[in-house]
Short mmCIF file of C-alpha atoms and ligand atoms in Angstrom, two decimals:
data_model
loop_
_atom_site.label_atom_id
_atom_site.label_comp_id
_atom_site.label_asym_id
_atom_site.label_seq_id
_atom_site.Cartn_x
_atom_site.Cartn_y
_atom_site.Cartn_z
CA UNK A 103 60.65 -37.29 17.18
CA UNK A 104 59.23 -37.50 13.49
CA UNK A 105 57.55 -35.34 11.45
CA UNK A 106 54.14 -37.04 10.39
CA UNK A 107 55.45 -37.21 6.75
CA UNK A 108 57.88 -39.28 7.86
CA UNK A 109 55.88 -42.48 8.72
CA UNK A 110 56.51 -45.11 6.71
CA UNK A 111 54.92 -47.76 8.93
CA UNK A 112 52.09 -48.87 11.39
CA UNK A 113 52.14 -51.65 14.25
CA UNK A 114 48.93 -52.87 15.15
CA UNK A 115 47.69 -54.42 17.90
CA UNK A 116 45.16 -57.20 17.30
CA UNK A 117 42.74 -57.78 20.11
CA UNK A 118 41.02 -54.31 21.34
CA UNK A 119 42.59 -52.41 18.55
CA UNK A 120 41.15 -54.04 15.34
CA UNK A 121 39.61 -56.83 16.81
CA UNK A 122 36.16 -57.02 19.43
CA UNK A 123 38.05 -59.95 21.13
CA UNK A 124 39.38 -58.46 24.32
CA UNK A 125 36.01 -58.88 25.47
CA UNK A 126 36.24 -62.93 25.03
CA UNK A 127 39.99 -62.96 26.21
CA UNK A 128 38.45 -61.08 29.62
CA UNK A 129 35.62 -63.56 29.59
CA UNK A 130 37.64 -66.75 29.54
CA UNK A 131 39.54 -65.24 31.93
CA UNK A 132 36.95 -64.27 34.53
CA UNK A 133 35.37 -67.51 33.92
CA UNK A 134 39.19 -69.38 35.36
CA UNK A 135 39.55 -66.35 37.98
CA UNK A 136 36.03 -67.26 39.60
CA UNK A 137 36.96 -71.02 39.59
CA UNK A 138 40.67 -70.29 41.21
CA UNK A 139 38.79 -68.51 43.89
CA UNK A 140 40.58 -64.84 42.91
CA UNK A 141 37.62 -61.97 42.71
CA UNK A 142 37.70 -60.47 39.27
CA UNK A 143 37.87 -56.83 39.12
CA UNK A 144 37.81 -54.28 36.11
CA UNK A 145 41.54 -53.00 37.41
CA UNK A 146 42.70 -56.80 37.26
CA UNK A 147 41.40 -56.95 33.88
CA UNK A 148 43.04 -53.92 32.62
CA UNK A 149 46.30 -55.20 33.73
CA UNK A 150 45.79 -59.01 31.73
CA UNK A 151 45.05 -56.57 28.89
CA UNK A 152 47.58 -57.04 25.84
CA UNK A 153 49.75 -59.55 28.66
CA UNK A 154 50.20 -63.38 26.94
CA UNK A 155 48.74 -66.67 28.27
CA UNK A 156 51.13 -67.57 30.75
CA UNK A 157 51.79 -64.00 32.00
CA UNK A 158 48.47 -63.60 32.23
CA UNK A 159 47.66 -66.81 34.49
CA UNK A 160 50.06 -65.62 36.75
CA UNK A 161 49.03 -62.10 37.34
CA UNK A 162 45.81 -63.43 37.98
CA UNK A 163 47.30 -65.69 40.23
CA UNK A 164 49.30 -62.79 42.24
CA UNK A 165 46.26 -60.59 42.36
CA UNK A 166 44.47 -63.48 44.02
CA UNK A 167 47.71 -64.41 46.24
CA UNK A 168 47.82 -67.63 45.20
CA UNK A 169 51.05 -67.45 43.11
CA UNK A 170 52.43 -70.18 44.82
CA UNK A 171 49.31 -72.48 44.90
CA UNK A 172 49.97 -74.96 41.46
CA UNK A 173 52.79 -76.58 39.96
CA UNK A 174 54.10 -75.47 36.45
CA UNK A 175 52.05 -78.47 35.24
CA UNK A 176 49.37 -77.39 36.87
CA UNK A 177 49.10 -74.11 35.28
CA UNK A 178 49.68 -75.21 32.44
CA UNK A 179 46.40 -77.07 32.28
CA UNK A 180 44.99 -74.23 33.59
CA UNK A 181 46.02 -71.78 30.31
CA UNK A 182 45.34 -74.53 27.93
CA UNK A 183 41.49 -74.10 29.59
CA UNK A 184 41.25 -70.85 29.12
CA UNK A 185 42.17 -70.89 25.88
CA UNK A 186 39.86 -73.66 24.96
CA UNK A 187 36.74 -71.16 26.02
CA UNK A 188 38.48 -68.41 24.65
CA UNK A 189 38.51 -70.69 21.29
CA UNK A 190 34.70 -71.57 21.68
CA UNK A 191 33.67 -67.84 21.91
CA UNK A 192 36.06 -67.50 18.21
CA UNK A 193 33.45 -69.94 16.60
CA UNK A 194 31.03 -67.48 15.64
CA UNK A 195 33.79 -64.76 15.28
CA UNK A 196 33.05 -62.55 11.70
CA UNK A 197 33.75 -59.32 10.22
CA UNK A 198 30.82 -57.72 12.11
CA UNK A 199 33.30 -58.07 15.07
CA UNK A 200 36.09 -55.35 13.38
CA UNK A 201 36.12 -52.38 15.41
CA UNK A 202 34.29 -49.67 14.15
CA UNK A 203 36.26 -47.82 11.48
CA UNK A 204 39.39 -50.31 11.65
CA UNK A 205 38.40 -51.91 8.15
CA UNK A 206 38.64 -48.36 6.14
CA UNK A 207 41.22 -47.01 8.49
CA UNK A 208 43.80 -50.47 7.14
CA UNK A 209 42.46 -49.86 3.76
CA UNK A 210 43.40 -46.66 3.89
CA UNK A 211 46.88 -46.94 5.07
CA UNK A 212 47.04 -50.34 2.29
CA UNK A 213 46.41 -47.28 -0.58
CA UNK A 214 48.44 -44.75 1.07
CA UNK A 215 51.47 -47.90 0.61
CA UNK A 216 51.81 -47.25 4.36
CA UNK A 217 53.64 -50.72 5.95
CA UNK A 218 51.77 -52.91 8.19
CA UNK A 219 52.79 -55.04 10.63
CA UNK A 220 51.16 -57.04 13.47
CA UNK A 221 52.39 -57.08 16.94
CA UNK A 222 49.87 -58.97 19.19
CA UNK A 223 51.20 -61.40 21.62
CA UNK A 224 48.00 -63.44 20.97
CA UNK A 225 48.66 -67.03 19.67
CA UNK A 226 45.56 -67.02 17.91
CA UNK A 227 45.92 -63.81 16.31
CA UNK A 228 46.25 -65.75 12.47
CA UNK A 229 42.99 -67.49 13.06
CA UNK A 230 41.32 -63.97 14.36
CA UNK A 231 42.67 -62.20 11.32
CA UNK A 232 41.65 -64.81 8.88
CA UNK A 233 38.19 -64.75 10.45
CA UNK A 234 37.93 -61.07 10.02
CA UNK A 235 39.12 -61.25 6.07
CA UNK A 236 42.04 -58.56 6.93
CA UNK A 237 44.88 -60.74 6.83
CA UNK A 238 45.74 -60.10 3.35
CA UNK A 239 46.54 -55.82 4.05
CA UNK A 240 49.30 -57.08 6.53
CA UNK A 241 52.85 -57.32 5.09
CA UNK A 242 54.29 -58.95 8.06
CA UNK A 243 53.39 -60.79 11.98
CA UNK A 244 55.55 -61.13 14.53
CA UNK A 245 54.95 -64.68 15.74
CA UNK A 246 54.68 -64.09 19.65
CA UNK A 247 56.16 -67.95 20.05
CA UNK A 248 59.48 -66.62 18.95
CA UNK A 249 59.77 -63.47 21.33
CA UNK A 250 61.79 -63.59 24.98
CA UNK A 251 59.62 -61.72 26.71
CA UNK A 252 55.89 -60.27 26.21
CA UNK A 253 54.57 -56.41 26.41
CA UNK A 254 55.21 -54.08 28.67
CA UNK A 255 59.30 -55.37 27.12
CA UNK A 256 59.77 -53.39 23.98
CA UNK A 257 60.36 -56.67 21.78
CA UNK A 258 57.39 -56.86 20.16
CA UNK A 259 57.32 -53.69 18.73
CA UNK A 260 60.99 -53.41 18.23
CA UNK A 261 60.85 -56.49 15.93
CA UNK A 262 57.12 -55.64 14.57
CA UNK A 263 58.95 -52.11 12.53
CA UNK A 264 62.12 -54.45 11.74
CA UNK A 265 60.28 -57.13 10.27
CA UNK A 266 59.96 -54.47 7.87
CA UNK A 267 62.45 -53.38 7.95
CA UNK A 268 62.27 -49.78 9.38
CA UNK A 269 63.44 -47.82 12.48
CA UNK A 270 60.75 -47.87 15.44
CA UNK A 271 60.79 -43.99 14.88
CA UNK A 272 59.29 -44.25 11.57
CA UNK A 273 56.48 -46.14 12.94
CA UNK A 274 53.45 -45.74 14.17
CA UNK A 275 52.20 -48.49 17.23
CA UNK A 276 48.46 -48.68 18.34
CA UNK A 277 46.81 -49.96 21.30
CA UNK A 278 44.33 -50.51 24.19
CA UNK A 279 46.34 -52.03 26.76
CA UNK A 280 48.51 -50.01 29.16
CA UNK A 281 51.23 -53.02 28.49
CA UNK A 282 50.44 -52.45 25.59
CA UNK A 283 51.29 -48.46 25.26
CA UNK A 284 54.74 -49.21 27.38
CA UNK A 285 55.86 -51.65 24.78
CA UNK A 286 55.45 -49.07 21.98
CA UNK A 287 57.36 -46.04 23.93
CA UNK A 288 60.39 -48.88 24.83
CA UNK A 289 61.00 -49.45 21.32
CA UNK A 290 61.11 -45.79 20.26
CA UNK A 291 57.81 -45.99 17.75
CA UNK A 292 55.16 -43.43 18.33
CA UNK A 293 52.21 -44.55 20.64
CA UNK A 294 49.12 -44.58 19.85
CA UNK A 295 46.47 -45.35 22.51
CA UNK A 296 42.66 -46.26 22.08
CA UNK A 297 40.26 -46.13 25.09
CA UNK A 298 40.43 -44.35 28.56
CA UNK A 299 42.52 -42.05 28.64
CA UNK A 300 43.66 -42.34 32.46
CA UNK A 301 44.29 -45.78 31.69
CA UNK A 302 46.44 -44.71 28.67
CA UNK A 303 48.08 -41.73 29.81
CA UNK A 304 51.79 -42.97 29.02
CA UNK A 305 50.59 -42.77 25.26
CA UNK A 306 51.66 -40.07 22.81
CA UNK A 307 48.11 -39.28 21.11
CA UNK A 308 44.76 -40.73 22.54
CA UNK A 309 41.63 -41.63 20.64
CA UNK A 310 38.82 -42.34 22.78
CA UNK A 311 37.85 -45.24 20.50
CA UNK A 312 38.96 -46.75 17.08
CA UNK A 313 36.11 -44.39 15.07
CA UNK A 314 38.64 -41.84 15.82
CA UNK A 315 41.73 -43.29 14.18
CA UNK A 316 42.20 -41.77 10.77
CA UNK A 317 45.35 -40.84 9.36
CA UNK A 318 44.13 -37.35 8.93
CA UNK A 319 43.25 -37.30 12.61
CA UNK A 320 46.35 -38.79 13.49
CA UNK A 321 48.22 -35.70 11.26
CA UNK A 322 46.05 -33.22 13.17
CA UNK A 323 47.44 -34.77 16.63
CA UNK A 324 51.14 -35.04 15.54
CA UNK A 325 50.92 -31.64 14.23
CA UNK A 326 49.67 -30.70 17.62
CA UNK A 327 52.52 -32.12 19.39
CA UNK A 328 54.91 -30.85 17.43
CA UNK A 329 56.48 -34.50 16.76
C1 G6P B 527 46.49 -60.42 23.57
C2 G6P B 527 45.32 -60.13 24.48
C3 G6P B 527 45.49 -60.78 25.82
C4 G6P B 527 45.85 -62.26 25.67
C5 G6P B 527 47.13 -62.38 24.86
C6 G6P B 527 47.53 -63.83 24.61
O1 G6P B 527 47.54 -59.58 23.88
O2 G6P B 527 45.16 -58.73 24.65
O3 G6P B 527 44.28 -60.65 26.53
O4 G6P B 527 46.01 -62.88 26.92
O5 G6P B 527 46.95 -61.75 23.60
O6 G6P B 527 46.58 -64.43 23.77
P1 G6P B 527 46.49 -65.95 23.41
O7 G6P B 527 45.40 -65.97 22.38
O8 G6P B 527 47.82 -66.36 22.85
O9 G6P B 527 46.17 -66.67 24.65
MG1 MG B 528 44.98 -55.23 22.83
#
């Protein structure tokens, strides 16, 4: 593993991480989980966490046992409904919706000439950026449209620190979603993960919540760990 000086790069995560919007994709989602019939529960919604559209749908699906209850047409109409709430509760999206501390933490690592990439498997993460005025401190996206398969698979992440063109193991990848956390530690990048710790426990440094990401702090824990 790296020594801290040796980061060169950081992989976000959009929605949880930098964004308030997990909140809205677990809304949308409850709201098409109560009218399939499955019971929504806070472990279901951990495991949609950081999972794309379709993925998603069908986990809920599973959970509920009705995985083999709709056509592919069928569900599709069903994710293209979700999304279309999920898009309604964007309209009022703004910058008082960044995550405490994520604005100066990005600044930070924009002054420090740190590389940023984005690695959300969200569709809509452009729009969400845009909305939040932080697209301009990321250097590259990895368009989730173009990827085989979705987080917990490495991919993401493995193409988020080649897309600029560094190793995983100079980078640094942070989340909130278990997925999420598996997806980093596949590609080799260190793991960062922010929330419950029990629900994060695969991740090589935990912050409670994103007021505690700062590179210093981040140093502090590295140094800990002897990476
Ligand atoms: C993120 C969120 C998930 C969401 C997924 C796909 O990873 O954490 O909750 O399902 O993106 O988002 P999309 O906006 O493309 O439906
Ligand atoms: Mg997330």
């Amino acid at each position: 593993m790296v020594k801290f000086a040796q980061v060169k790069g950081f992989l976000f995560d959009l929605d949880g991480v930098i964004a308030n919007t997990s909140v809205y994709h677990a809304k949308a989602w409850h709201q098409l989980a109560d009218e399939l019939g499955v019971t929504w529960t806070e472990d279901l919604g951990n495991q949609l966490k950081g999972v794309g559209r379709m993925d998603s749908l069908n986990l809920i699906l599973k959970y509920g046992g009705k995985e083999n209850d709709y056509t592919e047409d069928e569900k599709i109409k069903y994710a293209e409904e979700k999304n279309d709430n999920y898009l309604k509760l964007l309209d009022t999206l703004d910058k008082s919706e960044i995550l405490p501390g994520m604005e100066d933490f990005i600044k930070d690592l924009a002054a420090h000439h740190y590389l940023i990439s984005l690695a959300s498997s969200s569709k809509n993460s452009p729009l969400v950026l845009e909305k939040l005025g932080l697209a301009q401190y990321f250097d590259e996206k990895v368009d989730p449209a173009t990827l085989k398969h979705g987080k917990p698979d490495p991919e993401i992440y493995t193409r988020a620190a080649e897309v600029l063109n560094l190793k995983p193991e100079e980078c640094i990848g942070l989340e909130d979603a278990s997925a999420g956390v598996t997806s980093i530690n596949g590609s080799g990048a260190i793991s960062v993960g922010i929330g419950d710790p029990k629900v994060l426990h695969e991740a090589d440094i935990n912050f409670n919540d994103t007021s505690e990401v700062t590179l210093d702090n981040i140093k502090k824990e590295m140094d800990k760990k002897k990476f």
